[in-house]
């Protein structure tokens, strides 16, 4: 809660009674240590067929690793498939149960990215056949065009009738530890026709509560624009800058 307040977050956070991130911390990191330095060879020993720097031996590497608090921190979810499965209301079938894609990713609740048990595997993914009046789209912003993690991506499935949105499912990814369904954007477009103005309003709504970290504020603008363009694409409107 203190971190959320410091970063400018609003509202009251739900705090679990047991937070595994804290109960599994390694106290060895509190011992005073200095960063390990890689050994260097004298210039006279440099050879083209040998490494310039020998590297750290196992003991030094082990000591260096223990400088980490081991709190179970998580990066953003990088998947391209995950937001698409959520937008399409997929069901993930495992060796033990059936789980809605909305509920499958749980990195924000503990140390595991998904709710899979150690002895559980995914056996099937079921995607319901969309009705004729449902259109879907996926867009990705990345540094390279192929085989690259997303800076931000977005998937949307929009149900329309007589030119008006009846319902929508919009999911961003690479912005949070889980795929992030932006219900604010869904509500902003519901009951309205898909056009530039309404899609832009949905993009604005999607990032209303976004809290940037020191070096990723640029992602807010990307996320806002991707939501707008993905919704427009669901209606066949060509994306514009």
mmCIF file of C-alpha atoms in Angstrom:
data_model
loop_
_atom_site.group_PDB
_atom_site.id
_atom_site.type_symbol
_atom_site.label_atom_id
_atom_site.label_comp_id
_atom_site.label_asym_id
_atom_site.label_seq_id
_atom_site.Cartn_x
_atom_site.Cartn_y
_atom_site.Cartn_z
ATOM 1 C CA UNK A 1 0.000 0.000 0.000
ATOM 2 C CA UNK A 2 2.871 2.353 0.804
ATOM 3 C CA UNK A 3 4.520 1.676 -2.559
ATOM 4 C CA UNK A 4 1.230 2.304 -4.371
ATOM 5 C CA UNK A 5 0.838 5.613 -2.532
ATOM 6 C CA UNK A 6 4.423 6.653 -3.241
ATOM 7 C CA UNK A 7 4.017 5.958 -6.966
ATOM 8 C CA UNK A 8 0.876 8.065 -7.117
ATOM 9 C CA UNK A 9 -1.705 5.279 -7.066
ATOM 10 C CA UNK A 10 -5.243 6.041 -5.996
ATOM 11 C CA UNK A 11 -7.782 4.048 -4.032
ATOM 12 C CA UNK A 12 -7.362 1.335 -1.439
ATOM 13 C CA UNK A 13 -5.452 -1.791 -2.416
ATOM 14 C CA UNK A 14 -6.713 -5.203 -1.374
ATOM 15 C CA UNK A 15 -4.021 -6.764 0.786
ATOM 16 C CA UNK A 16 -3.961 -10.536 1.181
ATOM 17 C CA UNK A 17 -3.611 -11.873 4.726
ATOM 18 C CA UNK A 18 -0.660 -13.991 3.619
ATOM 19 C CA UNK A 19 1.738 -12.457 1.117
ATOM 20 C CA UNK A 20 4.112 -15.123 -0.134
ATOM 21 C CA UNK A 21 6.480 -12.533 -1.573
ATOM 22 C CA UNK A 22 7.341 -11.490 1.978
ATOM 23 C CA UNK A 23 7.132 -14.814 3.798
ATOM 24 C CA UNK A 24 9.731 -16.354 1.464
ATOM 25 C CA UNK A 25 12.318 -13.607 1.713
ATOM 26 C CA UNK A 26 15.954 -14.642 2.196
ATOM 27 C CA UNK A 27 17.447 -12.777 5.159
ATOM 28 C CA UNK A 28 21.013 -13.463 3.982
ATOM 29 C CA UNK A 29 20.704 -10.429 1.699
ATOM 30 C CA UNK A 30 20.740 -8.217 4.789
ATOM 31 C CA UNK A 31 24.343 -9.173 5.542
ATOM 32 C CA UNK A 32 26.766 -6.484 4.445
ATOM 33 C CA UNK A 33 28.430 -7.538 1.201
ATOM 34 C CA UNK A 34 29.991 -5.777 -1.748
ATOM 35 C CA UNK A 35 29.396 -6.468 -5.399
ATOM 36 C CA UNK A 36 31.716 -9.084 -6.828
ATOM 37 C CA UNK A 37 34.266 -7.957 -9.397
ATOM 38 C CA UNK A 38 35.188 -10.129 -12.315
ATOM 39 C CA UNK A 39 38.901 -10.985 -12.339
ATOM 40 C CA UNK A 40 40.937 -9.394 -15.097
ATOM 41 C CA UNK A 41 43.851 -10.809 -17.043
ATOM 42 C CA UNK A 42 46.922 -8.749 -17.738
ATOM 43 C CA UNK A 43 47.003 -7.374 -21.265
ATOM 44 C CA UNK A 44 49.997 -9.557 -22.107
ATOM 45 C CA UNK A 45 47.856 -12.698 -21.594
ATOM 46 C CA UNK A 46 45.088 -11.714 -24.042
ATOM 47 C CA UNK A 47 44.637 -14.203 -26.898
ATOM 48 C CA UNK A 48 42.059 -14.445 -29.683
ATOM 49 C CA UNK A 49 41.228 -18.050 -28.780
ATOM 50 C CA UNK A 50 40.722 -17.376 -25.046
ATOM 51 C CA UNK A 51 38.195 -15.411 -23.028
ATOM 52 C CA UNK A 52 39.368 -11.924 -22.058
ATOM 53 C CA UNK A 53 37.671 -12.198 -18.662
ATOM 54 C CA UNK A 54 37.713 -15.545 -16.842
ATOM 55 C CA UNK A 55 34.374 -14.897 -15.129
ATOM 56 C CA UNK A 56 33.256 -15.639 -11.569
ATOM 57 C CA UNK A 57 33.852 -18.991 -9.926
ATOM 58 C CA UNK A 58 30.914 -20.856 -8.399
ATOM 59 C CA UNK A 59 31.493 -19.694 -4.821
ATOM 60 C CA UNK A 60 31.639 -16.005 -5.775
ATOM 61 C CA UNK A 61 28.584 -16.396 -7.994
ATOM 62 C CA UNK A 62 26.702 -18.029 -5.105
ATOM 63 C CA UNK A 63 27.591 -15.163 -2.741
ATOM 64 C CA UNK A 64 26.582 -12.606 -5.376
ATOM 65 C CA UNK A 65 23.215 -14.315 -5.898
ATOM 66 C CA UNK A 66 22.481 -14.119 -2.171
ATOM 67 C CA UNK A 67 22.626 -10.326 -2.330
ATOM 68 C CA UNK A 68 19.120 -10.578 -3.848
ATOM 69 C CA UNK A 69 16.239 -10.278 -1.395
ATOM 70 C CA UNK A 70 14.525 -13.207 -3.159
ATOM 71 C CA UNK A 71 11.156 -11.554 -2.673
ATOM 72 C CA UNK A 72 9.620 -13.146 -5.757
ATOM 73 C CA UNK A 73 9.341 -9.997 -7.858
ATOM 74 C CA UNK A 74 7.696 -10.422 -11.257
ATOM 75 C CA UNK A 75 8.229 -8.657 -14.539
ATOM 76 C CA UNK A 76 5.456 -7.883 -16.983
ATOM 77 C CA UNK A 77 3.686 -10.752 -18.711
ATOM 78 C CA UNK A 78 5.246 -10.880 -22.212
ATOM 79 C CA UNK A 79 2.796 -13.242 -23.947
ATOM 80 C CA UNK A 80 1.099 -12.427 -27.244
ATOM 81 C CA UNK A 81 -1.327 -15.344 -26.961
ATOM 82 C CA UNK A 82 -2.566 -14.581 -23.436
ATOM 83 C CA UNK A 83 -4.456 -11.337 -24.190
ATOM 84 C CA UNK A 84 -6.003 -12.913 -27.282
ATOM 85 C CA UNK A 85 -7.306 -15.849 -25.213
ATOM 86 C CA UNK A 86 -8.816 -13.450 -22.678
ATOM 87 C CA UNK A 87 -10.422 -11.277 -25.358
ATOM 88 C CA UNK A 88 -11.927 -14.395 -26.971
ATOM 89 C CA UNK A 89 -13.197 -15.693 -23.600
ATOM 90 C CA UNK A 90 -11.210 -18.929 -23.911
ATOM 91 C CA UNK A 91 -11.217 -21.802 -21.437
ATOM 92 C CA UNK A 92 -7.927 -23.465 -20.491
ATOM 93 C CA UNK A 93 -8.257 -27.187 -19.825
ATOM 94 C CA UNK A 94 -5.637 -28.752 -17.570
ATOM 95 C CA UNK A 95 -5.019 -32.256 -16.290
ATOM 96 C CA UNK A 96 -7.100 -31.295 -13.220
ATOM 97 C CA UNK A 97 -9.696 -28.659 -14.133
ATOM 98 C CA UNK A 98 -11.205 -26.157 -16.566
ATOM 99 C CA UNK A 99 -10.241 -22.521 -15.997
ATOM 100 C CA UNK A 100 -11.405 -19.347 -17.699
ATOM 101 C CA UNK A 101 -8.492 -17.476 -19.292
ATOM 102 C CA UNK A 102 -9.472 -14.451 -17.186
ATOM 103 C CA UNK A 103 -8.538 -16.383 -14.028
ATOM 104 C CA UNK A 104 -5.512 -18.349 -15.255
ATOM 105 C CA UNK A 105 -2.712 -15.815 -14.652
ATOM 106 C CA UNK A 106 -2.035 -15.089 -10.966
ATOM 107 C CA UNK A 107 1.432 -13.508 -10.775
ATOM 108 C CA UNK A 108 0.021 -10.626 -8.749
ATOM 109 C CA UNK A 109 -1.034 -13.026 -5.954
ATOM 110 C CA UNK A 110 2.143 -14.975 -5.350
ATOM 111 C CA UNK A 111 5.321 -16.357 -6.845
ATOM 112 C CA UNK A 112 3.777 -18.334 -9.723
ATOM 113 C CA UNK A 113 2.780 -16.786 -13.061
ATOM 114 C CA UNK A 114 -0.209 -19.142 -13.430
ATOM 115 C CA UNK A 115 -2.407 -21.144 -11.082
ATOM 116 C CA UNK A 116 -1.010 -24.460 -12.352
ATOM 117 C CA UNK A 117 0.072 -26.843 -9.605
ATOM 118 C CA UNK A 118 3.497 -28.450 -9.841
ATOM 119 C CA UNK A 119 1.924 -31.702 -11.102
ATOM 120 C CA UNK A 120 -0.560 -30.044 -13.494
ATOM 121 C CA UNK A 121 -0.248 -29.376 -17.225
ATOM 122 C CA UNK A 122 -2.383 -27.721 -19.897
ATOM 123 C CA UNK A 123 -4.013 -30.329 -22.129
ATOM 124 C CA UNK A 124 -6.344 -28.231 -24.259
ATOM 125 C CA UNK A 125 -7.431 -24.669 -25.031
ATOM 126 C CA UNK A 126 -11.059 -24.121 -25.965
ATOM 127 C CA UNK A 127 -12.069 -20.973 -27.836
ATOM 128 C CA UNK A 128 -15.801 -20.529 -28.365
ATOM 129 C CA UNK A 129 -16.876 -19.917 -31.944
ATOM 130 C CA UNK A 130 -17.651 -16.187 -32.098
ATOM 131 C CA UNK A 131 -21.069 -15.072 -33.276
ATOM 132 C CA UNK A 132 -21.323 -13.409 -36.670
ATOM 133 C CA UNK A 133 -21.631 -9.976 -35.061
ATOM 134 C CA UNK A 134 -18.399 -10.317 -33.058
ATOM 135 C CA UNK A 135 -15.195 -9.021 -34.621
ATOM 136 C CA UNK A 136 -11.743 -9.354 -33.094
ATOM 137 C CA UNK A 137 -8.332 -7.787 -33.588
ATOM 138 C CA UNK A 138 -4.799 -7.986 -32.184
ATOM 139 C CA UNK A 139 -2.016 -5.402 -32.410
ATOM 140 C CA UNK A 140 1.503 -5.456 -31.067
ATOM 141 C CA UNK A 141 4.129 -2.780 -30.569
ATOM 142 C CA UNK A 142 7.668 -4.182 -30.462
ATOM 143 C CA UNK A 143 11.156 -3.034 -31.374
ATOM 144 C CA UNK A 144 11.519 -5.700 -34.064
ATOM 145 C CA UNK A 145 8.916 -7.163 -36.398
ATOM 146 C CA UNK A 146 9.487 -10.844 -35.641
ATOM 147 C CA UNK A 147 10.137 -13.035 -32.608
ATOM 148 C CA UNK A 148 10.307 -10.186 -30.136
ATOM 149 C CA UNK A 149 8.731 -9.455 -26.784
ATOM 150 C CA UNK A 150 6.038 -6.809 -26.908
ATOM 151 C CA UNK A 151 6.584 -3.341 -25.515
ATOM 152 C CA UNK A 152 2.767 -3.330 -25.358
ATOM 153 C CA UNK A 153 0.173 -5.479 -27.124
ATOM 154 C CA UNK A 154 -3.614 -5.422 -27.209
ATOM 155 C CA UNK A 155 -6.407 -7.814 -28.158
ATOM 156 C CA UNK A 156 -10.073 -6.936 -28.496
ATOM 157 C CA UNK A 157 -13.314 -8.688 -29.359
ATOM 158 C CA UNK A 158 -16.284 -6.413 -29.989
ATOM 159 C CA UNK A 159 -19.937 -7.425 -30.380
ATOM 160 C CA UNK A 160 -21.998 -4.929 -32.380
ATOM 161 C CA UNK A 161 -25.624 -4.645 -33.471
ATOM 162 C CA UNK A 162 -26.998 -2.025 -35.851
ATOM 163 C CA UNK A 163 -23.698 -0.174 -35.708
ATOM 164 C CA UNK A 164 -23.637 0.067 -31.910
ATOM 165 C CA UNK A 165 -21.352 -1.844 -29.527
ATOM 166 C CA UNK A 166 -23.308 -4.276 -27.343
ATOM 167 C CA UNK A 167 -20.294 -5.676 -25.479
ATOM 168 C CA UNK A 168 -16.515 -5.696 -25.695
ATOM 169 C CA UNK A 169 -13.541 -7.523 -24.231
ATOM 170 C CA UNK A 170 -10.255 -5.610 -24.382
ATOM 171 C CA UNK A 171 -6.987 -6.888 -22.932
ATOM 172 C CA UNK A 172 -3.553 -5.248 -22.783
ATOM 173 C CA UNK A 173 -0.348 -7.116 -22.065
ATOM 174 C CA UNK A 174 3.267 -6.311 -21.214
ATOM 175 C CA UNK A 175 1.949 -3.598 -18.883
ATOM 176 C CA UNK A 176 1.381 -5.672 -15.723
ATOM 177 C CA UNK A 177 2.446 -8.953 -14.127
ATOM 178 C CA UNK A 178 -0.699 -10.543 -15.607
ATOM 179 C CA UNK A 179 -2.511 -9.885 -18.875
ATOM 180 C CA UNK A 180 -4.543 -6.786 -18.000
ATOM 181 C CA UNK A 181 -8.174 -6.649 -19.049
ATOM 182 C CA UNK A 182 -9.123 -2.981 -19.369
ATOM 183 C CA UNK A 183 -12.777 -2.934 -18.377
ATOM 184 C CA UNK A 184 -12.754 0.881 -18.321
ATOM 185 C CA UNK A 185 -12.201 0.819 -22.093
ATOM 186 C CA UNK A 186 -14.940 -1.781 -22.527
ATOM 187 C CA UNK A 187 -17.445 0.385 -20.669
ATOM 188 C CA UNK A 188 -16.350 3.521 -22.534
ATOM 189 C CA UNK A 189 -17.191 2.021 -25.930
ATOM 190 C CA UNK A 190 -20.332 0.116 -24.899
ATOM 191 C CA UNK A 191 -23.586 1.486 -26.345
ATOM 192 C CA UNK A 192 -21.753 3.668 -28.858
ATOM 193 C CA UNK A 193 -20.755 3.324 -32.512
ATOM 194 C CA UNK A 194 -17.119 2.590 -33.271
ATOM 195 C CA UNK A 195 -15.518 5.712 -34.639
ATOM 196 C CA UNK A 196 -12.336 7.703 -34.085
ATOM 197 C CA UNK A 197 -13.769 9.777 -31.245
ATOM 198 C CA UNK A 198 -15.259 6.902 -29.255
ATOM 199 C CA UNK A 199 -12.258 4.620 -29.802
ATOM 200 C CA UNK A 200 -9.947 7.397 -28.610
ATOM 201 C CA UNK A 201 -12.128 7.881 -25.519
ATOM 202 C CA UNK A 202 -11.826 4.146 -24.820
ATOM 203 C CA UNK A 203 -8.046 4.425 -25.116
ATOM 204 C CA UNK A 204 -8.025 7.296 -22.640
ATOM 205 C CA UNK A 205 -10.219 5.312 -20.241
ATOM 206 C CA UNK A 206 -7.890 2.313 -20.487
ATOM 207 C CA UNK A 207 -4.990 4.213 -18.913
ATOM 208 C CA UNK A 208 -6.977 6.289 -16.413
ATOM 209 C CA UNK A 209 -5.438 4.514 -13.413
ATOM 210 C CA UNK A 210 -2.043 3.738 -14.974
ATOM 211 C CA UNK A 211 0.936 4.390 -12.701
ATOM 212 C CA UNK A 212 4.252 4.696 -14.524
ATOM 213 C CA UNK A 213 7.555 3.594 -13.073
ATOM 214 C CA UNK A 214 10.621 5.829 -13.504
ATOM 215 C CA UNK A 215 11.661 4.484 -16.913
ATOM 216 C CA UNK A 216 8.468 3.283 -18.615
ATOM 217 C CA UNK A 217 6.141 6.279 -18.737
ATOM 218 C CA UNK A 218 6.261 6.101 -22.549
ATOM 219 C CA UNK A 219 4.270 2.834 -22.405
ATOM 220 C CA UNK A 220 1.136 4.682 -21.275
ATOM 221 C CA UNK A 221 0.847 6.518 -24.589
ATOM 222 C CA UNK A 222 1.533 3.319 -26.515
ATOM 223 C CA UNK A 223 -1.125 1.418 -24.554
ATOM 224 C CA UNK A 224 -3.682 4.186 -25.082
ATOM 225 C CA UNK A 225 -3.038 4.257 -28.825
ATOM 226 C CA UNK A 226 -3.107 0.466 -29.202
ATOM 227 C CA UNK A 227 -6.483 0.232 -27.468
ATOM 228 C CA UNK A 228 -7.864 2.854 -29.835
ATOM 229 C CA UNK A 229 -6.442 1.184 -32.962
ATOM 230 C CA UNK A 230 -7.464 -2.334 -31.910
ATOM 231 C CA UNK A 231 -11.068 -1.249 -31.345
ATOM 232 C CA UNK A 232 -11.132 0.564 -34.695
ATOM 233 C CA UNK A 233 -9.767 -2.546 -36.408
ATOM 234 C CA UNK A 234 -12.685 -4.567 -35.033
ATOM 235 C CA UNK A 235 -14.933 -2.427 -37.211
ATOM 236 C CA UNK A 236 -12.654 -2.591 -40.229
ATOM 237 C CA UNK A 237 -11.513 1.009 -39.845
ATOM 238 C CA UNK A 238 -7.962 1.465 -41.047
ATOM 239 C CA UNK A 239 -5.596 2.423 -38.256
ATOM 240 C CA UNK A 240 -4.306 5.955 -38.440
ATOM 241 C CA UNK A 241 -1.282 7.499 -36.713
#
